[in-house]
Coordinates of C-alpha atoms in Angstrom, one line a residue:
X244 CA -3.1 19.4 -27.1
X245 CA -1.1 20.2 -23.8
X246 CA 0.7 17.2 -22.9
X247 CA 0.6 18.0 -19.0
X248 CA -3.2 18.5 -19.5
X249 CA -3.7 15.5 -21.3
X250 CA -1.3 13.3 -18.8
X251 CA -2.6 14.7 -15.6
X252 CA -6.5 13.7 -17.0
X253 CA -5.1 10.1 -18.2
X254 CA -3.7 9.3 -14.7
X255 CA -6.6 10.3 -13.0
X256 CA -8.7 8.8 -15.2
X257 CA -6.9 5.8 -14.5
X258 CA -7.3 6.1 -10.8
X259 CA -10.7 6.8 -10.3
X260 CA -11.7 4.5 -13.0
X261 CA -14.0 6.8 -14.2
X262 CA -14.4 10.0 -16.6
X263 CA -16.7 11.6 -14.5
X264 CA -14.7 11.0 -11.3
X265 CA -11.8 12.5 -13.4
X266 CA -13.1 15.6 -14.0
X267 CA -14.8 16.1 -11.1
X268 CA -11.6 16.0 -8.8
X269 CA -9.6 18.0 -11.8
X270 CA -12.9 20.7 -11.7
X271 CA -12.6 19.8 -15.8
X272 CA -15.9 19.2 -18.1
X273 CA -16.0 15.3 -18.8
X274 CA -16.6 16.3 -22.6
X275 CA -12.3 17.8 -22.3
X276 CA -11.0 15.0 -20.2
X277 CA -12.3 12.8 -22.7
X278 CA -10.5 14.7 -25.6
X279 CA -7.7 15.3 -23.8
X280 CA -7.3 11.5 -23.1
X281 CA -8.5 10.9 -26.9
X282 CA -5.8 13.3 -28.0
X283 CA -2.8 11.4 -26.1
X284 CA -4.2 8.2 -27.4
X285 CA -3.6 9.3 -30.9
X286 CA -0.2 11.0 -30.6
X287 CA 1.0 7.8 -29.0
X288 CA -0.9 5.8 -31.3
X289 CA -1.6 3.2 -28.6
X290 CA -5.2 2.7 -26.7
X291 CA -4.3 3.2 -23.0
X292 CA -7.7 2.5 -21.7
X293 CA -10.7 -0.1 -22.4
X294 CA -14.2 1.8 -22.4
X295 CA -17.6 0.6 -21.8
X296 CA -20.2 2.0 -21.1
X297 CA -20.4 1.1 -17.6
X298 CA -16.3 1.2 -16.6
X299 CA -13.1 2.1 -17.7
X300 CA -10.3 -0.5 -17.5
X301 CA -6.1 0.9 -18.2
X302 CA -4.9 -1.4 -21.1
X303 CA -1.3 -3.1 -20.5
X304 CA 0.1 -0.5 -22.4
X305 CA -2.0 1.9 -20.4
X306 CA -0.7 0.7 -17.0
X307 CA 2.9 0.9 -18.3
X308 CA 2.5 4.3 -19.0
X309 CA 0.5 5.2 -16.3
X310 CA 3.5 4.2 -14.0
X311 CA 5.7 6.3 -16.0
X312 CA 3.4 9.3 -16.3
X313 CA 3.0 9.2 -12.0
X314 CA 6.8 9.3 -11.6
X315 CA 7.5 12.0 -14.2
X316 CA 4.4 14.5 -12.6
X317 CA 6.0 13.6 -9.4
X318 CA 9.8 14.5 -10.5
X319 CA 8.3 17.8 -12.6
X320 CA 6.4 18.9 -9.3
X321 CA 9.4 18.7 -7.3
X322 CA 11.4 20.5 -9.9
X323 CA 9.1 23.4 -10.0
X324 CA 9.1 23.5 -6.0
X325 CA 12.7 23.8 -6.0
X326 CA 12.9 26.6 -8.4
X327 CA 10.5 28.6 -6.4
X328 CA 11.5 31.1 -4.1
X329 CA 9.4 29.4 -1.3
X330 CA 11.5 26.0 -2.1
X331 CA 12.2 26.0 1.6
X332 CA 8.5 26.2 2.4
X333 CA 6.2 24.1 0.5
X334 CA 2.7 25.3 -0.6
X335 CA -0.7 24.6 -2.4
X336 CA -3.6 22.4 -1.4
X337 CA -3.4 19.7 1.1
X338 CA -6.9 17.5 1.7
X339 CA -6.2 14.9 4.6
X340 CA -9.3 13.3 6.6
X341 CA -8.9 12.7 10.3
X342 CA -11.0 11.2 13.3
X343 CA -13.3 13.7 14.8
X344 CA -11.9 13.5 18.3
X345 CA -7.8 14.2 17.4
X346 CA -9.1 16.5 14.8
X347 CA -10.9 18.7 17.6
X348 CA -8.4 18.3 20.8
X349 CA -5.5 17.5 19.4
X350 CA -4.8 18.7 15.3
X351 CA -7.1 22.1 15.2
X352 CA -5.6 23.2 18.6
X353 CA -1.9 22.6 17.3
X354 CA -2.3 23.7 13.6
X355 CA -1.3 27.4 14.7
X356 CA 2.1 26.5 14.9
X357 CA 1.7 24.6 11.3
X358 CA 0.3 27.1 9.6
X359 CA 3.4 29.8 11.2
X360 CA 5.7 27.3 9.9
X361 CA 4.1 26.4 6.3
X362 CA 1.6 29.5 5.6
X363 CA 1.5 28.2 2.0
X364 CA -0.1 25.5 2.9
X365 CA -3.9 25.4 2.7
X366 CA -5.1 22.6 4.4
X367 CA -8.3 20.8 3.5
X368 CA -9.6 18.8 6.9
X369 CA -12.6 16.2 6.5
X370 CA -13.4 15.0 9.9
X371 CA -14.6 11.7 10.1
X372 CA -14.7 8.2 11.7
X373 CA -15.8 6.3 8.0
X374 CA -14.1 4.8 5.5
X375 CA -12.5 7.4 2.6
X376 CA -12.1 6.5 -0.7
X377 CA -8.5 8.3 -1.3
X378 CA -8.6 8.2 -4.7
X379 CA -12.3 8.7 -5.5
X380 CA -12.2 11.5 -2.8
X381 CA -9.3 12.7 -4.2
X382 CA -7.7 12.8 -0.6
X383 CA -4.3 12.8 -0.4
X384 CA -3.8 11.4 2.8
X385 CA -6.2 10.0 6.1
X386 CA -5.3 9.6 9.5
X387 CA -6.7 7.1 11.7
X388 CA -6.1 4.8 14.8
X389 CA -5.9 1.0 14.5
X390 CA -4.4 -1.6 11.7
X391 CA -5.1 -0.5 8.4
X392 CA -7.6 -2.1 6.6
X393 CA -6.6 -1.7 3.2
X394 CA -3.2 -3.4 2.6
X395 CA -3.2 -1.9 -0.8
X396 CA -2.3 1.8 0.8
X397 CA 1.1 2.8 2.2
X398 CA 0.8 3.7 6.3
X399 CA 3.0 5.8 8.2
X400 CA 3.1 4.6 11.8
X401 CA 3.2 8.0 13.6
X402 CA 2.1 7.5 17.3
X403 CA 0.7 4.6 19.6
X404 CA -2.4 5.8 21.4
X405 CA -2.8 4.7 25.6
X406 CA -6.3 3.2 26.3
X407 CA -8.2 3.1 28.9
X408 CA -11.7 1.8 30.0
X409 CA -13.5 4.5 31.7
X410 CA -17.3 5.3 33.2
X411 CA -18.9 8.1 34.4
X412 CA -19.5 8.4 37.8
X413 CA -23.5 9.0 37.7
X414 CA -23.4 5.6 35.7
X415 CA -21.6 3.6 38.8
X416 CA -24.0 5.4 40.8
X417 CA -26.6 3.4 39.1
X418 CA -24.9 0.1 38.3
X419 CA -22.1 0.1 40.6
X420 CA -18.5 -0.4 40.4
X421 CA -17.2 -3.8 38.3
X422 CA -14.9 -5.6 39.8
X423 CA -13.9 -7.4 37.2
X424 CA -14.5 -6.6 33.2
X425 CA -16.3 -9.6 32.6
X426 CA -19.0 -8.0 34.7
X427 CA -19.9 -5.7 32.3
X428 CA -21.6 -8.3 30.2
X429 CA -24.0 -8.7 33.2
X430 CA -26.9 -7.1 34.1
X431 CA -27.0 -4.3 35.2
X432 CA -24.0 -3.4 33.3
X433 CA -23.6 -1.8 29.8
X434 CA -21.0 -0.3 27.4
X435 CA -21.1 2.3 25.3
X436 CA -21.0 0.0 21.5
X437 CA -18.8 1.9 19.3
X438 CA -19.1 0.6 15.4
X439 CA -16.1 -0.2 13.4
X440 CA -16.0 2.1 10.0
X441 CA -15.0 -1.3 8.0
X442 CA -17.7 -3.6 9.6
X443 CA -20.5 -1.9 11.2
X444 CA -20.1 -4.0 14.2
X445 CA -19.7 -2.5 17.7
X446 CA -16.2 -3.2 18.4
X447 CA -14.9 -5.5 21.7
X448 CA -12.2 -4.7 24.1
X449 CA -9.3 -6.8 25.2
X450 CA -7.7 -6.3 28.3
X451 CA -4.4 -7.5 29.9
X452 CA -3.4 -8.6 33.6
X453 CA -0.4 -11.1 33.8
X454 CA -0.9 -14.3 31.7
X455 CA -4.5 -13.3 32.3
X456 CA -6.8 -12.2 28.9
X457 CA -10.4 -11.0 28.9
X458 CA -12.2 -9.6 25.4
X459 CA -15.3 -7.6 26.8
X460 CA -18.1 -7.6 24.4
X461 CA -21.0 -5.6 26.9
X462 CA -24.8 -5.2 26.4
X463 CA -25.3 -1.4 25.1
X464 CA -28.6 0.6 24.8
X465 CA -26.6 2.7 21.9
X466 CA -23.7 2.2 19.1
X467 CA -22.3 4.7 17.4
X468 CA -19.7 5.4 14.8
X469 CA -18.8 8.9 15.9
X470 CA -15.5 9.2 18.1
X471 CA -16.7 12.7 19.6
X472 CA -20.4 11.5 20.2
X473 CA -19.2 7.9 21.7
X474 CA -17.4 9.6 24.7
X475 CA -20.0 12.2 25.1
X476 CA -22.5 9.1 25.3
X477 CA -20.1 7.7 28.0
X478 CA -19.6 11.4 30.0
X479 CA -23.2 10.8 29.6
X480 CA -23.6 8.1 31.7
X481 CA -25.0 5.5 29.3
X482 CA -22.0 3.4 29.9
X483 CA -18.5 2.3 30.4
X484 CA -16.1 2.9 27.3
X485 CA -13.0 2.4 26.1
X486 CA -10.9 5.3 24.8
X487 CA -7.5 7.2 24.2
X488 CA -6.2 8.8 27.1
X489 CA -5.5 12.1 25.1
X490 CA -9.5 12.0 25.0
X491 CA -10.3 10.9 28.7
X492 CA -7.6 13.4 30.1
X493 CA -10.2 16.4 31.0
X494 CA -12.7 14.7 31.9
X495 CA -11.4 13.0 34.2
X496 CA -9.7 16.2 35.4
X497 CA -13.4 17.5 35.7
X498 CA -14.6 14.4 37.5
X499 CA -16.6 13.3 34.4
X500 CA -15.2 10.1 33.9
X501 CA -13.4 7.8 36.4
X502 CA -10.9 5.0 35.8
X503 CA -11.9 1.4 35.6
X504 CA -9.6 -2.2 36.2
X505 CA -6.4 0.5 36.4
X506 CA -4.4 -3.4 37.9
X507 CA -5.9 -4.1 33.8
X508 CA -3.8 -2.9 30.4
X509 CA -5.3 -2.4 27.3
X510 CA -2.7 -2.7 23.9
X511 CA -1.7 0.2 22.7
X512 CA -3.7 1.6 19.7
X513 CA -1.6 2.4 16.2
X514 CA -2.1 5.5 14.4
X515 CA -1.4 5.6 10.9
X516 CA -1.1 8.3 7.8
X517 CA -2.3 6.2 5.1
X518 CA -2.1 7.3 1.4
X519 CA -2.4 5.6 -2.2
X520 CA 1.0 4.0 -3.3
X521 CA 0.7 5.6 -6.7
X522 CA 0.3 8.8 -5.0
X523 CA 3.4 11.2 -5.1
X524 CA 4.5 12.1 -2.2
X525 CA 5.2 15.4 -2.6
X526 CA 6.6 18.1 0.0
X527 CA 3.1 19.4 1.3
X528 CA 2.5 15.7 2.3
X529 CA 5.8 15.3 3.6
X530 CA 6.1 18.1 5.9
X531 CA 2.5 17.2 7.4
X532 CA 3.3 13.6 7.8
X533 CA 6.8 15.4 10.0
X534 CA 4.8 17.3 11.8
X535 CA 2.7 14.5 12.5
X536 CA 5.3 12.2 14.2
X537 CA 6.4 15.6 16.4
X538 CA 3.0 16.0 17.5
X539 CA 2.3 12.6 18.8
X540 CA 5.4 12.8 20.5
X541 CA 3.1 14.3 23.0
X542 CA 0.1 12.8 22.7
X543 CA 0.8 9.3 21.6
X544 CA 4.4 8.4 22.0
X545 CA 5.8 5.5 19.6
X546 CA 5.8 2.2 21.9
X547 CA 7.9 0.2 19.4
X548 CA 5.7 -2.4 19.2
X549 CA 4.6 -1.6 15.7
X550 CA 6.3 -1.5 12.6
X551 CA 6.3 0.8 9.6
X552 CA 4.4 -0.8 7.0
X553 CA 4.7 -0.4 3.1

């Protein structure tokens, strides 16, 4: 038995709850994670996991070494990264999921100067606006705008996003200018619905002036769950939307899009790197969640107004 082998397949066993899971994300038969698991069972003469046929539950002694296991793979794979000769540059596989519109105009653009500065690194991008399983996925860490939903994960705050509410001039051709955001729950008003990943429910919009507080919840003729496809729905005319500046910018550079209630403020939105808090955070991770926080130095500067969250 290889005692790496057999640990690495009992933690992530124990993280995916599942043999098949396991092996999947370890690219291992099920038939040798089982044995391997089997094997490390014996030598310790201990049962570190409850089976049935339907789910696989970590014992108490199983979670106790489990804990142990995660720190010692984490301390060995920083040992062998500073015996390397690249042990200023880390390298290997990095799978992160991002939101559709920063991956396209802001991370893709940008990841030139990553790659130049970490060309070890091979970075695995799922582009998305849904919910990720981290450890099912076997992602290591997602990116995404707003509070994050599962308290359970560690988040990075890395950048505040500006908002805006915006519309397209051909649609206040047709409905006319509001004058004040409540109007666009009035005929002949709509809003482009865009659905929360968590919920499924098209999301509402609070806005700001003075002691003043409106949440806009507009008639739409379409929802959708796509950052990328919601503003092209709005460039499109079919409504007024809410959105990032970083993602308003050129349109309304190219007359597109046209600012609405600019004497209004909308709360900054928080964007977070989120990742499992039995997940060792090695140097690949690190140096993506750095480069992270420089970017959006740019494009979403820190407000202060939220805190780094464990």
């Amino acid at each position: 038995m290889d005692r790496f082998d057999a640990m690495v397949a009992f933690a992530r066993v124990v993280e995916t709850r599942s043999f098949t899971q396991a092996a999947q994300t370890l690219h291992m038969s099920k038939t040798t994670v089982t044995q391997l698991v089997q094997q490390l069972e014996a030598r310790l003469r201990v049962r570190l996991l409850n089976r049935t046929t339907r789910k696989v539950n970590v014992t108490a002694e199983g979670a106790a070494y489990y804990e142990r296991v995660v720190r010692l793979l984490g301390d060995l794979d920083d040992a062998e990264t500073s015996l390397t000769s690249a042990s200023s540059a880390p390298q290997g596989r990095l799978r992160v999921d991002v939101p559709s519109p920063l991956a396209r105009m802001v991370l893709v653009p940008a990841f030139a100067a990553f790659h130049a500065r970490y060309p070890d690194i091979q970075l695995h991008m799922g582009v998305s606006d849904r919910v990720v399983d981290l450890i099912d996925e076997n992602v290591d860490c997602v990116v995404r705008g707003g509070e994050p939903g599962d308290a359970s994960l560690v988040a990075r705050h890395v950048g505040d996003l500006s908002m805006g509410l915006y519309a397209a001039p051909t649609y206040l051709a047709n409905a006319g200018m509001p004058l004040h955001p409540k109007n666009l729950e009035a005929v002949p008003h709509h809003i482009v619905g865009f659905l929360g990943s968590s919920t499924g429910r098209v999301l509402s919009c609070v806005l700001h002036r003075g002691d003043e507080q409106v949440r806009v919840m507009g008639r739409y003729a379409i929802a959708i769950d796509d950052g990328n496809a919601y503003l092209a729905a709005g460039v499109a005319g079919l409504g007024a939307l809410w959105l990032p500046q970083y993602m308003a910018a050129p349109h309304l550079a190219r007359g597109e899009l046209a600012p609405l209630f600019e004497d209004w403020s909308i709360a900054p939105m928080p964007l977070y790197i989120a990742f499992p808090p039995n997940r060792h955070v090695g140097a690949r991770l690190r140096v993506f969640m750095d480069w992270m926080v420089e970017l959006m130095k740019t494009h979403a500067p820190l407000s202060g107004a939220v805190p780094h969250r464990r």
